[in-house]
Coordinates of C-alpha atoms in Angstrom, one line a residue:
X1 CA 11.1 -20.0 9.8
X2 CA 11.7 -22.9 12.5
X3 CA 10.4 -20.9 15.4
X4 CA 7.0 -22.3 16.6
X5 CA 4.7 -19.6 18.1
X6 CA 2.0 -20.2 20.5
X7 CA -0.1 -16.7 19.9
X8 CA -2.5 -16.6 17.6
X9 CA -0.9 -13.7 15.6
X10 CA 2.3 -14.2 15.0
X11 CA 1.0 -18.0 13.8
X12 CA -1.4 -16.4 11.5
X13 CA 1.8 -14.0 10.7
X14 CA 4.1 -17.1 9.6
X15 CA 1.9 -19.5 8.4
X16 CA 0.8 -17.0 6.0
X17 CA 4.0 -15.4 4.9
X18 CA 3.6 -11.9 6.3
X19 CA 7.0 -12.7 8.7
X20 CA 10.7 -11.6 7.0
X21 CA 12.3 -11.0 11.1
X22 CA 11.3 -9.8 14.6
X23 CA 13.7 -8.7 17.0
X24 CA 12.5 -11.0 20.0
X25 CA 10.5 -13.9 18.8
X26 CA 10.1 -15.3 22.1
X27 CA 9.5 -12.1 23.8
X28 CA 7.1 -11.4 21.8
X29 CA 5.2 -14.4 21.8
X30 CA 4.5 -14.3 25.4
X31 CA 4.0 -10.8 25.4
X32 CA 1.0 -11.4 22.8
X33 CA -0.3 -14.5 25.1
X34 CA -0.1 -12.1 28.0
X35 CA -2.7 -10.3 27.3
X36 CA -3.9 -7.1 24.5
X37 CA -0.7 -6.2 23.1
X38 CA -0.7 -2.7 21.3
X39 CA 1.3 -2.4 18.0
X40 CA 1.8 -0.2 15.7
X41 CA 2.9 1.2 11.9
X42 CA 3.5 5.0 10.9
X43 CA 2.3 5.9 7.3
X44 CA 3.6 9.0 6.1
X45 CA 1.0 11.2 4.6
X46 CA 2.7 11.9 1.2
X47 CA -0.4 11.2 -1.1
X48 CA -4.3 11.8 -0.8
X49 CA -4.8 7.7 -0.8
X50 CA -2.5 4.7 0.1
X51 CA -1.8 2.4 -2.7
X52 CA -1.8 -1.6 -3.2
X53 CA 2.1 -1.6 -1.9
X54 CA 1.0 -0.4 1.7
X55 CA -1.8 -3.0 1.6
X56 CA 0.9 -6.0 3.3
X57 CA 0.7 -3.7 6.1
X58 CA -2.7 -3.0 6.5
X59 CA -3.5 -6.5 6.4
X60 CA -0.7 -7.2 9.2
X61 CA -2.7 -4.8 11.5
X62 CA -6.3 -6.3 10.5
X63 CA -4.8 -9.8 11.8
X64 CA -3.4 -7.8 14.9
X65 CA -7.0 -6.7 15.5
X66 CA -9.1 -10.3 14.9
X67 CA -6.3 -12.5 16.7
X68 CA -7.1 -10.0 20.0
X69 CA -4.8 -7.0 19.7
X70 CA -4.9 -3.4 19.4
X71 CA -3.6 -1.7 16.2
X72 CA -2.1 2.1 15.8
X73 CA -2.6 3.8 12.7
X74 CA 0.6 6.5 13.1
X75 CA 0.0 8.8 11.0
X76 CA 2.8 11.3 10.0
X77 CA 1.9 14.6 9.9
X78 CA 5.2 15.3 11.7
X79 CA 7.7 13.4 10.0
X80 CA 6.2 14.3 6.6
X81 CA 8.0 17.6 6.6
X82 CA 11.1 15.9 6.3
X83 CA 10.7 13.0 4.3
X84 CA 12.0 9.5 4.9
X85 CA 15.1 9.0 2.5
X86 CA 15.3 4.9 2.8
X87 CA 16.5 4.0 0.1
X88 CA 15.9 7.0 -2.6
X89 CA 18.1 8.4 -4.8
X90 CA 16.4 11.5 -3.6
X91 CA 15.3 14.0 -1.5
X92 CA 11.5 14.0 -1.0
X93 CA 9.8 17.2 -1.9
X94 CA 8.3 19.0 1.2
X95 CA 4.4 19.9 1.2
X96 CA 2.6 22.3 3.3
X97 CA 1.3 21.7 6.7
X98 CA -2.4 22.0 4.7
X99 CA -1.6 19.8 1.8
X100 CA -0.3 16.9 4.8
X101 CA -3.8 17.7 6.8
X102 CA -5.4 16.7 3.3
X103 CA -3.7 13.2 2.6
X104 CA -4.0 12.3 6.4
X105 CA -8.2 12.8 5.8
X106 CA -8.1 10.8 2.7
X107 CA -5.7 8.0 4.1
X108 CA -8.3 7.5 7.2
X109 CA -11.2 6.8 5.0
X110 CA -9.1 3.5 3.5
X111 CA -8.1 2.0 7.0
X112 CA -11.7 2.7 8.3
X113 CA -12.8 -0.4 6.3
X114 CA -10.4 -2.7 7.5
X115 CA -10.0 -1.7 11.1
X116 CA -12.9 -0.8 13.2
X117 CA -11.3 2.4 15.8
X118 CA -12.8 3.0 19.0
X119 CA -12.4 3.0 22.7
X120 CA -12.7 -0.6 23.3
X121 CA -9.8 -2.9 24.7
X122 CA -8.9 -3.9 21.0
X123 CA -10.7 -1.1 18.6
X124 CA -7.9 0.7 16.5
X125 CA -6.5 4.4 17.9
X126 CA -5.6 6.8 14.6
X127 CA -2.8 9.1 15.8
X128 CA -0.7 11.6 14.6
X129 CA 3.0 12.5 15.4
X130 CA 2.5 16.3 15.3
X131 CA 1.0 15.9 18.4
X132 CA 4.4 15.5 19.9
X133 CA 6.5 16.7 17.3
X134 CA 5.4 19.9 16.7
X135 CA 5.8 20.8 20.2
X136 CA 9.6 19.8 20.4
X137 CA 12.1 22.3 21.9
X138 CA 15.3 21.9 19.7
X139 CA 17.8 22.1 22.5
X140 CA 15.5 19.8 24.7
X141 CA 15.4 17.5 22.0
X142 CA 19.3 17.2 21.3
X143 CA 20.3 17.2 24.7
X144 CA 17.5 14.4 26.3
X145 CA 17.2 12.3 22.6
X146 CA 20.3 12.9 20.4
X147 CA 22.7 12.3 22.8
X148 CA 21.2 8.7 22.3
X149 CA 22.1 8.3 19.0
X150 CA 25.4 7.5 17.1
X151 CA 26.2 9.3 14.0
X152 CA 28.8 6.1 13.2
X153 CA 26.0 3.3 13.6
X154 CA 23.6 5.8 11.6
X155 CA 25.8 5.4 8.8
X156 CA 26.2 1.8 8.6
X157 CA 22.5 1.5 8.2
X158 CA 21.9 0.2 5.0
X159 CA 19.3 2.8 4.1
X160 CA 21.8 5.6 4.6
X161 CA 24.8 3.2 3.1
X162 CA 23.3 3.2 -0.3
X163 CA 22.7 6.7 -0.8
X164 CA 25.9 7.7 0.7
X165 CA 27.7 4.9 -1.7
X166 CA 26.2 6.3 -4.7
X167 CA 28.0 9.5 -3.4
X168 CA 24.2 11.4 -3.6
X169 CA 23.5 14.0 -1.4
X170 CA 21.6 13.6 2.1
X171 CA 20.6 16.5 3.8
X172 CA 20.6 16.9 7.6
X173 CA 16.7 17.4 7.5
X174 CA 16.9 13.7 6.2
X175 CA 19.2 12.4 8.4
X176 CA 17.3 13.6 11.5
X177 CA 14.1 11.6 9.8
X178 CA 15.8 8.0 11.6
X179 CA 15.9 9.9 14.5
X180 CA 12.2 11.4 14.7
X181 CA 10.5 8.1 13.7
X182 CA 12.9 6.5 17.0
X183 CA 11.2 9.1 19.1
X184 CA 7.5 8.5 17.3
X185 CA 7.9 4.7 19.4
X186 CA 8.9 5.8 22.5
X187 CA 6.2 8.5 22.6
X188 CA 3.8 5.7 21.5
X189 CA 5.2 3.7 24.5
X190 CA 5.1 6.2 27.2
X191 CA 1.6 7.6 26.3
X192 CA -0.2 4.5 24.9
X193 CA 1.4 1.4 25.8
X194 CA 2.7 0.0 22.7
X195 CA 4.9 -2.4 22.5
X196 CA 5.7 -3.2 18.6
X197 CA 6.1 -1.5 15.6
X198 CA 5.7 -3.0 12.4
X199 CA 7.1 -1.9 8.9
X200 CA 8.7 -3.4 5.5
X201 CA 12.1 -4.9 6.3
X202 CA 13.8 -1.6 4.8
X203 CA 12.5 -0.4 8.3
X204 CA 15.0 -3.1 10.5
X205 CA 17.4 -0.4 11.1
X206 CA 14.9 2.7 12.1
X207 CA 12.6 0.1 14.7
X208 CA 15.7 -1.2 16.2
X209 CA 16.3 2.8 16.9
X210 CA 13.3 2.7 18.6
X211 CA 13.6 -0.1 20.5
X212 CA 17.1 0.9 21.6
X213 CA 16.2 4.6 22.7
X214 CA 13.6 3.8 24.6
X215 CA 14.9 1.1 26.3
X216 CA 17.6 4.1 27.3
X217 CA 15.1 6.8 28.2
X218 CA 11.9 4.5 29.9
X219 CA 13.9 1.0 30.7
X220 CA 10.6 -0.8 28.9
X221 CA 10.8 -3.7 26.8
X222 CA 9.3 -3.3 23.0
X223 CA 9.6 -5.0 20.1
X224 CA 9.4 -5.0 16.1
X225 CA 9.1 -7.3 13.6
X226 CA 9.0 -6.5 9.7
X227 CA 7.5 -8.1 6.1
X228 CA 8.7 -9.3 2.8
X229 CA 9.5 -6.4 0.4
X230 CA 7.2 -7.4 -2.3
X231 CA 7.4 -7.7 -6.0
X232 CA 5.4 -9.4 -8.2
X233 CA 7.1 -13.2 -9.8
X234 CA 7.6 -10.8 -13.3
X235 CA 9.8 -8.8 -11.0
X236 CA 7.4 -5.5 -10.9
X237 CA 6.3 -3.6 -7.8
X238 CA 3.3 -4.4 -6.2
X239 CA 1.0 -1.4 -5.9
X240 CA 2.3 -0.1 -9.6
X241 CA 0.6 -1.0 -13.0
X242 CA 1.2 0.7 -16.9
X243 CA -1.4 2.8 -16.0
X244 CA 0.5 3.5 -12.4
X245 CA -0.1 3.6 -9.4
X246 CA -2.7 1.0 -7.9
X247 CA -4.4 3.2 -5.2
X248 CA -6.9 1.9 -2.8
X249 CA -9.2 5.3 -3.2
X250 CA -12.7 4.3 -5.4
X251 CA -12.4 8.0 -6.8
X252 CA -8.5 7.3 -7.6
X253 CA -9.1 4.2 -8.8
X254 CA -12.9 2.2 -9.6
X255 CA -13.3 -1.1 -8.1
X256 CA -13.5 -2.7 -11.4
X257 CA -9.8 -1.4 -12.5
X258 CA -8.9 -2.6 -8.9
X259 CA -10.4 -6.0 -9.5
X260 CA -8.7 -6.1 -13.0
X261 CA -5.6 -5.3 -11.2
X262 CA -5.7 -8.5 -8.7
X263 CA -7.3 -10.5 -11.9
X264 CA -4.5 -10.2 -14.5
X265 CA -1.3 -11.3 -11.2
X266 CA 1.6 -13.6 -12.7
X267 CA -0.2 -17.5 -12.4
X268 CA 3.1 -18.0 -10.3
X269 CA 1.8 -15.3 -7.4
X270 CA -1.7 -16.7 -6.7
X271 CA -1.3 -18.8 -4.1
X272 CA 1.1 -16.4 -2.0
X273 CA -0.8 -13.3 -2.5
X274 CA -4.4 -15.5 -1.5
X275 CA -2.4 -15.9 2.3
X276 CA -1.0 -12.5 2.0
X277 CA -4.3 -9.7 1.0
X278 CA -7.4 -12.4 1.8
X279 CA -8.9 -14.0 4.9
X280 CA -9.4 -17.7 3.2
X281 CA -8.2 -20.6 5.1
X282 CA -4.5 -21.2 4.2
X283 CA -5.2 -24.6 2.5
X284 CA -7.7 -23.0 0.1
X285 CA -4.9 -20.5 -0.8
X286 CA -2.3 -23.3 -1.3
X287 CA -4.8 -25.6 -3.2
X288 CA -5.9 -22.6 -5.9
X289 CA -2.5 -21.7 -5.9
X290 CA -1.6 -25.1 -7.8
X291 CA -4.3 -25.1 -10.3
X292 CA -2.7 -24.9 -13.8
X293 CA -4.1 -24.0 -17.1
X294 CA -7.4 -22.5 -17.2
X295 CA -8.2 -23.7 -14.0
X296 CA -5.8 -20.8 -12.7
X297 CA -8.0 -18.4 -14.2
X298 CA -10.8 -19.1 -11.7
X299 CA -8.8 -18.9 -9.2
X300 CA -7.3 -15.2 -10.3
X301 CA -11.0 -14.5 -10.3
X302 CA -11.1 -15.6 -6.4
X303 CA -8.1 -13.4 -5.2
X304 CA -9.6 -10.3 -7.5
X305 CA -13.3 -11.1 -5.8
X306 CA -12.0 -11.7 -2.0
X307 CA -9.2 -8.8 -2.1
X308 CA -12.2 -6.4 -3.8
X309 CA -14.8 -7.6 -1.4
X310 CA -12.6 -6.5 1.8
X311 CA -11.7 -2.8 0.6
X312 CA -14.7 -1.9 -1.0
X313 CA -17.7 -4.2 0.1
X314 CA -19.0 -7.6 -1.9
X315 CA -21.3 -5.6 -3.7
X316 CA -18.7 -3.6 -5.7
X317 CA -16.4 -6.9 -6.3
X318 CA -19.5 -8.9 -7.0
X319 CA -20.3 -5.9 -9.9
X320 CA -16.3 -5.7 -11.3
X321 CA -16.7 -9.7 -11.5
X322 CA -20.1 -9.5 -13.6
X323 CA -18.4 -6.7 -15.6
X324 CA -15.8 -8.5 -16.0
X325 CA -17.4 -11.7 -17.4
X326 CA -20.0 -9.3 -19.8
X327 CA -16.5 -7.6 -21.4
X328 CA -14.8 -10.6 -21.8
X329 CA -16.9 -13.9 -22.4
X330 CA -19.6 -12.0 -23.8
X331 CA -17.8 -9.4 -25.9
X332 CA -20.5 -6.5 -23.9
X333 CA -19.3 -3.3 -22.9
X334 CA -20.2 -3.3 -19.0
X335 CA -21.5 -1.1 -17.2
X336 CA -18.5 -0.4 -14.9
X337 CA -15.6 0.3 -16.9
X338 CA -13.4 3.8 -16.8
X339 CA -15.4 5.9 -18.9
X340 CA -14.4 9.1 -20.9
X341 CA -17.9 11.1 -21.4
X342 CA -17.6 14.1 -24.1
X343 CA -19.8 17.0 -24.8
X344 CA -21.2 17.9 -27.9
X345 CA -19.0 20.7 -28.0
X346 CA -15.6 18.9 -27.4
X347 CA -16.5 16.6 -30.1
X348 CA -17.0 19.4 -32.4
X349 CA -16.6 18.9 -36.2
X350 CA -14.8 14.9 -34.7
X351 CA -11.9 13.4 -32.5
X352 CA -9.7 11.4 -33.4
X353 CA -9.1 7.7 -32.5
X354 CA -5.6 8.6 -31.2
X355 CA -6.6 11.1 -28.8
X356 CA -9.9 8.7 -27.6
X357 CA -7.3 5.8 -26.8
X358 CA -4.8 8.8 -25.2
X359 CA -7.6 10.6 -23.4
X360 CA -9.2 7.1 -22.1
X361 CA -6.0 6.4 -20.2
X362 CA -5.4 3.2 -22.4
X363 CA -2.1 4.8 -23.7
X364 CA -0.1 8.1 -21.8
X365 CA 0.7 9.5 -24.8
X366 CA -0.6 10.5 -28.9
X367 CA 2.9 8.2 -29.9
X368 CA 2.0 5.2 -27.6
X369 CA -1.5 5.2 -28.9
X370 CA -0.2 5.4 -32.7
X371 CA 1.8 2.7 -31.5
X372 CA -0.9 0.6 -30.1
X373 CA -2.6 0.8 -33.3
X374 CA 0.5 -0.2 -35.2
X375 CA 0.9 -3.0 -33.7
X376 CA -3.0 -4.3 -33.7
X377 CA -3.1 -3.9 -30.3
X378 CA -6.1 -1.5 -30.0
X379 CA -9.9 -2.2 -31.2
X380 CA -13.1 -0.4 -31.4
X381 CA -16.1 -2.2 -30.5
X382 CA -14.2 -5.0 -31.0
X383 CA -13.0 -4.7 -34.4
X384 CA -9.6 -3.9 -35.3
X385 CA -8.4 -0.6 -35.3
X386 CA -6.0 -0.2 -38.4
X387 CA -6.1 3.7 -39.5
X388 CA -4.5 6.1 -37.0
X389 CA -6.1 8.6 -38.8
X390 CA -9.9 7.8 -38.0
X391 CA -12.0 10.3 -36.5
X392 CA -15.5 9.4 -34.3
X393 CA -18.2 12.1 -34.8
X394 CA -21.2 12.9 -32.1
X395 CA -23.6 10.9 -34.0
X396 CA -21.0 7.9 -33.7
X397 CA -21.7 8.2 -30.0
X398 CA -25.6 8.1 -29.8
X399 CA -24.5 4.0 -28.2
X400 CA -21.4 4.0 -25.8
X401 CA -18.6 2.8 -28.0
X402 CA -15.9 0.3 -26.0
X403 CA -11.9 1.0 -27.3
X404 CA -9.9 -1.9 -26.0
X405 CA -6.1 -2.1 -25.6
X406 CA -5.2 -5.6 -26.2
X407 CA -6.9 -8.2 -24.5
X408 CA -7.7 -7.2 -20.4
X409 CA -7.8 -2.9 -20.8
X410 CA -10.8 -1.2 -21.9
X411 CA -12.5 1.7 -21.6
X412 CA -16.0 3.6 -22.7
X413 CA -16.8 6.6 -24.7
X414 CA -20.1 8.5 -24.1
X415 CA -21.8 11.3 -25.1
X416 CA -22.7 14.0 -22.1
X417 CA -25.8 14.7 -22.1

């Protein structure tokens, strides 16, 4: 990136490797130096939480908001009924009008603690595209908006391309989503003034829709810029784990899992993801990112404490970090791990080791745990677990037992009471 920016936020944006392109550098920098500039991304309400792999973008509207700016949540209540087909070798199932209203109420609790919404010059607006999409008159709509639109420049976007090239189906409900989320940033434009959208660089092709109709339709000059897509240095998606999805929910996922999740990243990713999901000065994040041998350890311990701290409060990360320490140096259980608490009842006559490890989430399935304990990979307050056969009673519970699988997963048994 040779371009040197004078605003605040796209500096921040480059020197700390959220930038992969933007469609008018320039035009953008003075627009930002102008004066409050509001931008925005659209998050499509397909789940009750967002996840670790929507957390790049978050952070890019946090920096929008400290450097001076005014962040849009978009929320897609609208374009969730169709289903955005980037990339998939599918169609997305549809859900109900009342399952979407559900996942929009969970997602707004996550963004509430990195944005602060409001009525000020720079406090956060969360909106909703059903509020113009579900008043659209189809006619209207193809006559004023789709006349806009090429069908021969839809299908060289490489989004399209690749489904089309596997020869799998794409429906017209998905071929109209390109279009929709092109309308979602002129409507943003005409009612609130914004004048970039933001999204992964699998977005390029629907922003520049955007930008291009409503340059058409209003003559006004907007912009977009996109991130990185993400994977980890081992080559696996951020946001997704063995145990799956990372989700940035506590009653999805506990802050200790979450903090485990940041503490175990490649050695090789440390440094990046520091600039990327923390607020440390950008030499600190380059100087822990060199550290080598144990030394890296510590500073895994840094990006788990910092990237807990912001989502859900110091206290929590402070907790997962003692936790951590107690299960780990000190061989301790912890008082925050995932815990699997049994009646009496469920116990009955015993359970067996096999469905503790399957039921505790440390394996998915009676075969994988089998084959943890095959392979010495799974212990019982840490001692070796050898016989798949072994069965824990009630009275084995009176104490929390820990089960471990290998080294950095564990888990407690109790007894209800």
């Amino acid at each position: 990136m040779t371009y040197h920016p004078k605003s605040d936020f796209l500096r921040v944006m480059i020197e700390r490797g959220f930038l992969a392109d933007c469609t008018d550098y320039q035009g953008l920098d003075d627009a930002l130096i102008a004066g409050v500039v509001p931008g925005y991304i659209g998050f499509d309400a397909t789940a009750t939480s967002l996840h670790v792999g929507s957390l790049m973008q978050i952070m890019t509207l946090r920096w929008m908001q400290k450097t001076g700016h005014k962040p849009i949540t978009l929320m897609g209540g609208g374009t969730t009924k169709v289903g955005d087909p980037s990339f998939r070798a599918d169609e997305r199932p549809l859900l109900t009008p009342e399952k979407i209203d559900e996942n929009i109420a969970g997602i707004k609790k996550v963004f509430s603690t990195y944005i602060t919404y409001g009525d000020g010059p720079t406090d956060a607006l969360m909106l909703n595209n059903s509020e113009w999409l579900d008043e659209l008159n189809y006619l209207d709509f193809l006559r004023d908006i789709g006349r806009h639109f090429s069908v021969n420049r839809m299908l060289s976007f490489e989004s399209v391309k690749s489904r089309l090239d596997r020869e799998q189906s794409l429906s017209f409900l998905e071929f109209n989503y390109m279009i929709l989320q092109a309308y979602d940033f002129l409507e943003l434009n005409r009612r609130y003034g914004c004048r970039v959208q933001f999204g992964g660089s699998d977005q390029w092709g629907n922003i520049v829709n955007g930008i291009d109709l409503t340059r058409r339709v209003l003559d006004n000059e907007i912009f977009g810029m996109t991130t990185p897509l993400l994977t980890k240095s081992d080559g696996t998606k951020m946001g997704k784990s063995a145990s799956g999805a990372t989700w940035l929910d506590a009653d999805l996922l506990s802050p200790y899992e979450f903090w485990q999740f940041w503490r175990n990243m490649p050695d090789a990713d440390v440094g990046r993801f520091l600039k990327l999901y923390t607020e440390l000065p950008v030499d600190e994040c380059d100087r822990l990112g060199a550290l080598e041998g144990a030394e890296i350890n510590e500073a895994k311990i840094i990006l788990a404490r910092e990237v807990t701290a912001l989502l859900h409060g110091m206290e929590a990360a402070t907790t997962a970090e003692a936790t951590a320490r107690e299960v780990f140096e000190k061989g301790g259980a912890g008082d925050d791990l995932p815990t699997l608490s049994l009646t009496a009842e469920e116990i009955g006559e015993g359970i067996s080791i096999v469905q503790l490890i399957t039921r505790s989430g440390l394996a998915k399935s009676g075969k994988e745990a089998k084959r943890l304990i095959a392979e010495g990979g799974a212990r019982l307050n840490d001692e070796a677990v050898t016989d798949t056969g072994l069965m824990i009673g009630a009275g084995d519970l009176d104490t929390p037992i820990k089960l471990s699988a290998g080294k950095k997963r564990h888990a407690l048994v109790t007894l209800a009471e």
